[in-house]
Amino acid sequence: MAGQDPPYNAAMLKRLTLRDFAVAASAELEFGSGLTVISGETGAGKSLLVDALGFLSGMRADSGMVRHGAERAELHAEFAVDDKHAASAWLREQEFDDDGACQLRRTLRADGGSRAWINGRPATLSQLGEVAALLVEIHGQHEHQALLSKASQLALLDAFGNHEAALDKVGEAARHWGGLLAERERLSNTGDVSERIDWLGHQLGELEREALEPAAFDDLVASHRRHAHAAGLIEACDAALSRLGGDDAPSLPRQLQQVRNDLARGQAHEPRLGEVDAMLDAAAIQLDEATLLLQRIRDDLDVDPARFDELDRRLARLHELARKHRVVPEALVERRAAFAAELAALHDAGTRLASLDGDIASATEVWREAAGKLGKARAKAAVALSKATSALLGELGMGGGRFEVAIEASGVERPDPQGAERVEFLVSANAGQPPRPLRKVASGVNSRVSRWRSKSPPSASMRCRRWCSTRSIPASAAQSPTSWAASCARSAQAGRCCASPTCRRSRRRAMRITGSASRRPAARPAAKYACSMPGNANRNWPG
């Protein structure tokens, strides 16, 4: 249900809110677990929800989406994200994390401007797009289709082959190589470091004169507090010692002993009083030890203004250094270690720069070895995935179809966290035809309905499935009758219709709907414009 945590390593859209967006004055949707289907008539606003997610994904602002008469449109999406999800890691890295929350907000102004927020903090459109790419995936005609991108295909192949461990080694080797390269560039561009060395030496000397270790700092704070309240502590200890062992009034030990003597006379008649006496005896021992400890504390206390002033100056000095270096006093020891490490690195910069070339070459070989193992695993997984998917094509009605995973070298000399290969899915929906890239085969309506065109005639339920001369409107079952009827009419006017009785009826209906002047259909075109309506199924269909 809505509000449940997402499954492991998953993200889920929980809430989407629109205000003054297009025709929607105000709308809020809460999504539960599982598949959510939104249906409605044409023009009801279903596409607005996808458009809203598109703008929340960093799409370019469009002032035309602001509701007429409003100053701005507001969009807000809330996601439930697992702590191990890539979006959570991105939020932590960019310092947008907020106790597991993941909220995206954007406003579109009527003057064309826009602003974006991530978890309530201002963000750029680039940042909004980066995190949204980890959360939102839009599938549809002319929309973002992750399956068609080579990066997503490579990720699918790695997931199919369970290459997580090998991919992690390649990524770690690439990042190590990148760190060494960045260090070499930094040292090469450093130039004259004498001033930096002098400054670091001065700062390090100031910090080394102070006791900055955590235990020493805690002792300093405790001593400062003790001397600041010495008079009150002495008075409290004296009063307690008087009650515990004073001669002027009955002390607690004597009173406790008197109680034990009184109870001892009755133990012969009630054996359980012996247990009480044993507890009182233990209490007397604890009371004596507490009195001794309290006496030692009292002896250590002394009102010493000079000592207090010294402690106060030391503590003030530490707070001054903390403000100077913009850290808390407890972190000064870490800053001192950082200064010492940088100073040592600058003194040894020449030696380190000479050794970095060898380290970079070694890191490159480590990456090549890991990338080679990953490449062999990918080649094996590509063969298995090709066979398994090709077998499924027959079950989808594409007998003779073929699916292949093409692997090619990335051609990049620099170690890449994704390895040394790039892949592309190739598909052939018909026997005898060479496989083509999926991004070129699955386009338009075909990718929406997950179907590739074949030479066999489609079913009559697909209506007059062909494109007009401008290829602007596909007539498919995914559109309303008004759309495909109007498309038939435009094709007839352009001389691109088969002039079948059904198409002529569609044209006349579109004329009535659009109010266009009636025209006689043009002569029947060549077979490549054949129609798939009932009665024309025996005609050829474009491949």
XYZ file of C-alpha atoms in Angstrom:
543
model
C 0.000 0.000 0.000
C 0.990 3.631 -0.278
C 3.560 4.589 2.279
C 5.233 1.187 2.454
C 8.977 1.088 2.098
C 10.157 0.034 -1.338
C 11.766 -3.364 -1.805
C 15.515 -3.814 -1.579
C 17.436 -1.506 -3.880
C 14.213 -0.059 -5.360
C 12.470 3.273 -5.768
C 8.731 3.967 -5.959
C 6.730 7.061 -6.805
C 4.495 7.705 -3.801
C 2.840 11.039 -4.543
C 2.515 13.425 -7.480
C 1.047 16.906 -7.010
C 0.163 19.431 -9.732
C -1.035 22.998 -9.361
C -1.958 25.379 -12.202
C -0.394 22.972 -14.693
C -1.959 23.052 -18.181
C -5.705 22.478 -17.649
C -5.309 21.151 -14.079
C -5.986 23.757 -11.398
C -5.028 21.335 -8.633
C -4.454 17.582 -8.603
C -2.799 15.162 -6.212
C -2.298 11.435 -6.728
C -1.046 8.849 -4.255
C 0.328 5.611 -5.644
C 0.325 2.241 -3.935
C 2.511 -0.771 -4.504
C 2.308 -2.734 -7.744
C 1.167 -1.596 -11.183
C -0.958 1.550 -11.442
C -3.097 2.069 -14.565
C -4.704 5.447 -15.294
C -7.442 5.428 -17.919
C -9.808 8.037 -19.275
C -11.237 9.646 -22.345
C -9.200 11.651 -24.808
C -8.391 15.042 -23.342
C -9.005 13.952 -19.752
C -5.421 14.831 -18.809
C -3.673 11.456 -18.660
C -0.668 12.729 -20.580
C -0.303 15.648 -18.162
C 0.960 13.253 -15.515
C 3.715 12.049 -17.836
C 4.483 15.647 -18.823
C 4.768 16.581 -15.151
C 7.271 13.796 -14.549
C 9.149 14.963 -17.630
C 9.497 18.491 -16.273
C 10.502 17.076 -12.889
C 13.178 15.133 -14.777
C 14.820 18.336 -15.987
C 12.982 18.846 -19.272
C 13.248 22.333 -20.730
C 10.702 24.746 -19.277
C 7.623 25.551 -21.369
C 5.567 28.590 -20.378
C 2.672 27.172 -22.379
C 2.179 24.547 -19.656
C 1.214 27.213 -17.109
C -2.545 27.343 -16.618
C -4.175 30.351 -18.271
C -4.403 33.250 -15.857
C -1.883 31.778 -13.357
C 1.545 33.188 -12.598
C 3.275 29.833 -12.319
C 2.749 26.086 -12.297
C 4.017 23.960 -9.427
C 4.995 20.290 -9.662
C 5.973 18.060 -6.755
C 6.880 14.374 -6.641
C 7.723 12.255 -3.618
C 9.606 8.960 -3.950
C 10.248 6.130 -1.530
C 13.890 5.166 -2.050
C 15.821 2.314 -0.493
C 19.039 3.284 1.266
C 21.047 1.118 -1.158
C 19.459 2.650 -4.260
C 21.677 4.677 -6.595
C 19.505 7.752 -5.998
C 20.219 7.604 -2.249
C 23.947 7.478 -2.930
C 23.622 10.441 -5.310
C 21.697 12.461 -2.717
C 24.378 11.811 -0.093
C 27.181 12.666 -2.504
C 25.542 15.954 -3.542
C 24.525 16.740 0.086
C 20.803 16.673 -0.686
C 20.059 13.768 1.691
C 17.413 14.325 4.374
C 16.692 11.285 6.569
C 15.835 9.050 3.619
C 13.462 11.542 1.971
C 13.454 12.031 -1.796
C 11.274 14.919 -2.972
C 11.532 16.778 -6.266
C 9.848 20.139 -6.812
C 9.800 22.504 -9.758
C 7.966 25.686 -10.688
C 7.315 26.918 -14.233
C 6.655 30.639 -14.548
C 4.428 32.214 -17.153
C 7.359 34.363 -18.328
C 9.330 31.234 -19.249
C 11.569 30.919 -16.169
C 11.700 27.985 -13.796
C 13.221 26.919 -10.471
C 13.940 23.492 -8.989
C 14.377 22.025 -5.500
C 15.576 18.657 -4.218
C 14.462 17.828 -0.675
C 13.673 21.494 -0.136
C 17.101 22.754 -1.194
C 17.599 24.826 -4.378
C 19.036 22.769 -7.242
C 20.034 23.263 -10.851
C 18.164 21.631 -13.726
C 21.248 19.527 -14.367
C 21.132 18.160 -10.817
C 17.386 17.600 -11.102
C 17.935 15.650 -14.306
C 20.720 13.556 -12.779
C 18.683 12.355 -9.811
C 15.509 11.950 -11.883
C 17.391 9.704 -14.308
C 17.890 7.320 -11.376
C 14.210 7.479 -10.382
C 12.049 7.971 -13.496
C 11.938 6.000 -16.714
C 9.366 7.055 -19.307
C 8.380 4.646 -22.064
C 6.234 5.831 -24.939
C 6.240 7.189 -28.444
C 8.915 9.870 -28.861
C 9.733 9.681 -25.141
C 12.823 8.530 -23.236
C 13.265 4.824 -24.029
C 15.963 3.353 -21.821
C 15.947 0.027 -23.653
C 17.133 1.746 -26.830
C 20.233 3.346 -25.288
C 23.523 1.472 -25.484
C 24.280 2.209 -21.832
C 21.054 0.535 -20.712
C 21.685 -2.421 -23.004
C 25.128 -2.876 -21.471
C 23.593 -2.775 -17.997
C 21.001 -5.383 -19.021
C 23.714 -7.686 -20.359
C 25.696 -7.355 -17.124
C 22.586 -8.065 -15.068
C 21.830 -11.131 -17.215
C 25.357 -12.453 -16.762
C 25.637 -11.590 -13.042
C 28.746 -9.489 -13.630
C 28.406 -7.363 -10.507
C 31.631 -8.576 -8.870
C 33.704 -8.233 -12.059
C 32.167 -4.831 -12.811
C 33.002 -3.619 -9.300
C 36.661 -4.614 -9.775
C 36.809 -2.788 -13.105
C 35.201 0.306 -11.595
C 37.524 0.282 -8.598
C 40.586 -0.056 -10.845
C 39.379 2.794 -13.077
C 38.736 5.070 -10.109
C 42.169 4.284 -8.650
C 43.765 5.132 -12.002
C 41.782 8.376 -12.156
C 42.901 9.357 -8.655
C 46.562 8.846 -9.538
C 46.157 10.839 -12.739
C 44.478 13.697 -10.863
C 47.292 13.683 -8.316
C 49.911 13.888 -11.079
C 48.110 16.771 -12.742
C 47.792 18.580 -9.431
C 51.481 18.190 -8.643
C 52.470 19.196 -12.175
C 50.407 22.377 -11.962
C 51.537 23.297 -8.488
C 54.527 25.400 -9.582
C 56.428 27.250 -6.828
C 55.297 25.838 -3.487
C 57.688 27.725 -1.208
C 54.986 30.104 0.032
C 52.606 27.236 0.662
C 55.305 25.352 2.554
C 56.013 28.387 4.762
C 52.310 28.873 5.476
C 51.782 25.212 6.317
C 54.842 25.235 8.594
C 53.485 28.218 10.521
C 50.006 26.730 10.917
C 51.405 23.357 11.899
C 53.668 24.940 14.495
C 50.708 26.684 16.143
C 48.749 23.464 16.357
C 51.653 21.363 17.589
C 52.117 23.671 20.585
C 48.709 22.669 21.899
C 47.531 19.375 23.361
C 44.830 18.481 20.812
C 44.297 14.786 21.460
C 40.705 13.951 22.474
C 41.678 12.762 25.957
C 43.750 15.900 26.621
C 40.954 18.165 25.407
C 38.402 16.383 27.615
C 40.701 16.729 30.649
C 41.143 20.437 29.939
C 37.382 21.009 29.739
C 36.796 19.011 32.941
C 39.516 20.877 34.848
C 38.187 24.221 33.672
C 34.684 23.387 34.876
C 35.989 22.074 38.214
C 37.988 25.218 38.955
C 35.163 27.456 37.758
C 32.803 25.889 40.328
C 35.376 25.064 43.010
C 33.718 27.082 45.776
C 30.329 25.476 45.284
C 31.824 21.993 45.030
C 33.772 22.475 48.302
C 30.650 23.595 50.111
C 28.627 20.629 48.828
C 31.351 18.122 49.792
C 31.723 19.548 53.297
C 27.964 19.359 53.901
C 27.834 15.756 52.699
C 30.816 14.703 54.820
C 29.206 16.295 57.859
C 26.080 14.215 57.387
C 28.048 11.054 56.743
C 30.520 11.206 59.606
C 30.158 14.417 61.592
C 30.436 14.559 65.370
C 27.799 17.220 65.988
C 24.801 15.194 64.781
C 24.042 11.512 64.411
C 25.834 10.342 61.283
C 24.401 7.948 58.732
C 26.805 5.084 59.626
C 25.872 5.317 63.330
C 22.173 5.442 62.513
C 22.549 2.421 60.247
C 24.380 0.506 62.978
C 21.654 1.370 65.476
C 19.042 -0.070 63.083
C 21.036 -3.285 62.764
C 21.287 -3.609 66.595
C 17.544 -3.176 66.997
C 16.769 -5.818 64.369
C 19.304 -8.265 65.798
C 17.179 -8.711 68.931
C 14.274 -9.977 66.868
C 16.142 -12.363 64.550
C 15.492 -15.278 66.941
C 11.765 -14.874 66.379
C 11.869 -13.978 62.602
C 14.658 -15.613 60.596
C 14.039 -13.372 57.558
C 15.413 -10.422 59.520
C 18.805 -11.989 58.936
C 18.514 -11.239 55.223
C 17.707 -7.607 56.057
C 20.751 -7.399 58.314
C 22.995 -8.752 55.538
C 21.731 -6.070 53.127
C 22.284 -3.354 55.748
C 25.799 -4.657 56.322
C 26.555 -4.376 52.575
C 25.046 -0.896 52.572
C 27.299 0.100 55.465
C 30.349 -1.055 53.503
C 29.260 0.931 50.409
C 28.583 3.952 52.617
C 32.105 3.799 54.079
C 33.656 3.576 50.597
C 31.539 6.487 49.368
C 32.685 8.540 52.354
C 36.341 7.831 51.613
C 35.967 8.756 47.918
C 34.117 11.934 48.799
C 36.902 12.895 51.195
C 39.543 12.406 48.464
C 37.534 14.584 46.078
C 37.230 17.264 48.733
C 40.977 17.195 49.301
C 41.597 17.718 45.575
C 39.409 20.782 45.429
C 40.986 24.166 45.928
C 40.019 27.690 44.976
C 43.002 28.716 42.850
C 42.311 31.828 40.717
C 45.708 31.654 39.012
C 45.177 28.051 37.905
C 41.695 28.888 36.687
C 43.020 31.804 34.607
C 45.616 29.525 33.005
C 43.010 26.918 32.094
C 40.719 29.620 30.754
C 43.458 30.981 28.485
C 44.282 27.512 27.118
C 40.645 26.771 26.378
C 40.140 30.179 24.750
C 43.232 29.544 22.616
C 41.781 26.272 21.339
C 38.479 27.928 20.477
C 40.373 30.686 18.663
C 42.273 28.107 16.575
C 39.017 26.291 15.836
C 37.436 29.488 14.518
C 40.540 30.247 12.479
C 40.448 26.861 10.760
C 36.634 26.727 10.670
C 36.281 23.479 12.594
C 35.097 22.459 16.037
C 37.845 22.246 18.696
C 37.638 18.442 18.735
C 38.548 18.379 14.996
C 41.764 20.394 15.353
C 43.788 17.212 15.728
C 42.553 16.057 12.315
C 43.399 19.409 10.765
C 46.895 19.171 12.229
C 47.357 15.726 10.679
C 46.122 17.043 7.306
C 48.592 19.932 7.401
C 51.432 17.578 8.300
C 50.531 15.215 5.450
C 50.326 18.040 2.905
C 53.598 19.527 4.068
C 55.338 16.188 3.757
C 53.818 15.696 0.297
C 55.063 19.099 -0.865
C 58.570 18.392 0.413
C 58.513 15.091 -1.478
C 56.607 16.414 -4.501
C 59.468 15.839 -6.907
C 60.018 12.271 -5.795
C 56.280 11.569 -5.792
C 55.843 13.059 -9.256
C 58.543 10.792 -10.624
C 56.989 7.698 -9.054
C 53.461 8.519 -10.205
C 54.223 7.585 -13.808
C 55.035 4.050 -12.749
C 52.014 3.886 -10.454
C 49.712 5.034 -13.260
C 51.164 2.435 -15.644
C 50.649 -0.284 -13.006
C 47.078 0.888 -12.368
C 46.398 0.767 -16.110
C 47.575 -2.846 -16.288
C 45.398 -3.764 -13.314
C 42.405 -2.216 -15.079
C 43.181 -3.998 -18.344
C 43.390 -7.328 -16.572
C 40.054 -6.778 -14.796
C 38.444 -5.407 -17.970
C 39.699 -8.410 -19.943
C 38.043 -10.842 -17.553
C 34.840 -8.814 -17.684
C 34.972 -8.760 -21.492
C 35.238 -12.557 -21.673
C 32.298 -12.918 -19.306
C 30.255 -10.461 -21.395
C 31.014 -12.361 -24.605
C 29.785 -15.584 -23.013
C 26.667 -13.909 -21.636
C 25.973 -12.285 -25.016
C 25.799 -15.689 -26.717
C 23.446 -17.037 -24.046
C 21.203 -13.954 -24.134
C 21.050 -14.035 -27.945
C 19.958 -17.672 -27.974
C 17.394 -17.242 -25.208
C 15.819 -14.129 -26.741
C 15.780 -15.550 -30.291
C 13.870 -18.547 -28.983
C 11.275 -16.211 -27.462
C 10.726 -14.330 -30.738
C 8.934 -17.345 -32.155
C 6.504 -17.306 -29.259
C 5.737 -13.670 -30.089
C 4.640 -14.582 -33.617
C 7.910 -13.626 -35.302
C 9.014 -16.984 -36.667
C 12.487 -16.779 -38.160
C 13.287 -13.669 -36.163
C 16.725 -13.319 -34.676
C 18.187 -11.388 -31.756
C 21.901 -10.725 -31.374
C 24.094 -8.861 -28.929
C 26.900 -7.104 -30.753
C 30.003 -6.373 -28.688
C 32.588 -3.895 -29.869
C 35.565 -2.178 -28.291
C 34.770 1.196 -26.803
C 37.812 2.721 -28.505
C 38.654 4.785 -25.408
C 42.230 4.663 -24.193
C 41.421 5.840 -20.678
C 40.318 3.180 -18.197
C 36.534 3.231 -18.076
C 34.522 2.105 -15.012
C 32.137 0.326 -17.410
C 34.855 -1.757 -19.043
C 36.454 -1.828 -22.477
C 33.346 -2.798 -24.470
C 30.091 -1.337 -25.659
C 27.145 -3.457 -26.706
C 24.170 -2.976 -28.965
C 21.081 -5.130 -29.353
C 20.372 -6.192 -32.944
C 17.005 -7.535 -34.086
C 15.706 -9.138 -37.238
C 11.957 -9.731 -37.172
C 11.890 -11.681 -40.459
C 13.781 -14.691 -41.711
C 16.424 -13.825 -44.268
C 16.821 -10.223 -43.169
C 20.027 -9.091 -41.453
C 19.691 -7.907 -37.848
C 19.493 -4.162 -37.360
C 20.017 -2.038 -34.235
C 17.032 -2.133 -31.910
C 16.971 1.681 -31.729
C 16.314 1.756 -35.481
C 13.878 -1.146 -35.632
C 11.727 -0.315 -32.606
C 10.521 3.200 -33.346
C 7.311 5.131 -33.035
C 4.169 3.128 -32.363
C 6.014 -0.164 -32.762
C 8.035 0.489 -29.600
C 4.890 1.472 -27.694
C 3.120 -1.782 -28.384
C 6.370 -3.834 -28.300
C 5.915 -5.110 -31.823
C 8.034 -4.989 -34.977
C 6.550 -4.772 -38.453
C 6.700 -7.892 -40.585
C 5.826 -8.750 -44.160
C 2.783 -10.730 -43.092
C -0.500 -8.761 -43.109
C -1.471 -7.454 -39.652
C -4.789 -8.203 -38.030
C -7.899 -6.250 -38.944
C -8.033 -4.856 -35.410
C -5.047 -2.681 -36.258
C -7.328 -0.673 -38.574
C -5.700 0.970 -41.581
C -2.172 0.753 -40.202
C -0.052 2.859 -42.525
C 1.527 6.285 -42.511
C 0.365 9.300 -44.486
C 2.663 10.947 -46.991
C 4.209 13.203 -44.329
C 4.565 10.293 -41.806
C 3.067 12.579 -39.185
C 0.134 10.550 -37.836
C 0.193 6.748 -37.463
C -3.223 5.104 -37.648
C -3.072 2.448 -34.956
C -5.255 0.913 -32.353
C -3.529 3.100 -29.769
C -5.298 6.186 -31.194
C -8.940 7.210 -31.126
C -11.253 6.475 -34.085
C -11.283 10.182 -34.890
C -7.497 10.198 -35.302
C -7.234 7.194 -37.606
C -10.257 8.280 -39.653
C -8.761 11.726 -40.171
C -5.460 10.102 -41.109
C -7.207 7.972 -43.718
C -8.809 11.077 -45.187
C -5.524 12.925 -45.448
C -3.901 9.938 -47.124
C -6.732 9.703 -49.616
C -6.398 13.386 -50.439
C -2.654 12.878 -50.962
C -3.237 9.880 -53.219
C -1.850 7.421 -50.670
C -4.926 5.298 -49.932
C -5.964 1.963 -51.358
C -9.446 3.441 -52.035
C -11.143 0.424 -50.471
C -14.791 0.829 -49.420
C -13.773 0.917 -45.785
C -11.194 3.618 -46.384
C -13.686 5.644 -48.361
C -16.125 5.414 -45.434
C -13.321 6.476 -43.077
C -12.561 9.432 -45.314
C -16.193 10.528 -45.421
C -16.440 10.228 -41.640
C -13.311 12.331 -41.166
C -14.712 14.966 -43.511
C -17.815 15.230 -41.366
C -15.724 15.462 -38.185
C -13.194 17.996 -39.450
C -15.575 19.933 -41.701
C -13.209 19.552 -44.669
C -14.526 19.704 -48.242
C -15.299 16.339 -49.781
C -12.956 15.055 -52.434
C -12.974 12.083 -54.645
C -10.307 9.561 -53.761
C -7.298 9.447 -55.960
C -6.380 6.453 -58.056
C -5.348 3.348 -56.206
C -1.617 3.565 -55.438
C 1.017 0.909 -55.640
C 0.906 -2.174 -53.432
C 3.284 -0.693 -50.869
C 0.417 1.555 -49.715
C -1.951 -1.375 -49.402
C -4.512 -1.393 -46.598
C -5.045 -4.011 -43.926
C -8.769 -3.476 -43.474
C -11.121 -6.481 -43.797
C -11.411 -7.488 -47.401
C -7.913 -6.307 -48.227
C -5.946 -8.800 -46.154
C -4.738 -10.557 -49.285
C -2.834 -7.477 -50.403
C 0.867 -6.962 -49.863
C 2.120 -5.260 -46.721
C 5.255 -3.094 -46.566
C 8.261 -4.705 -45.028
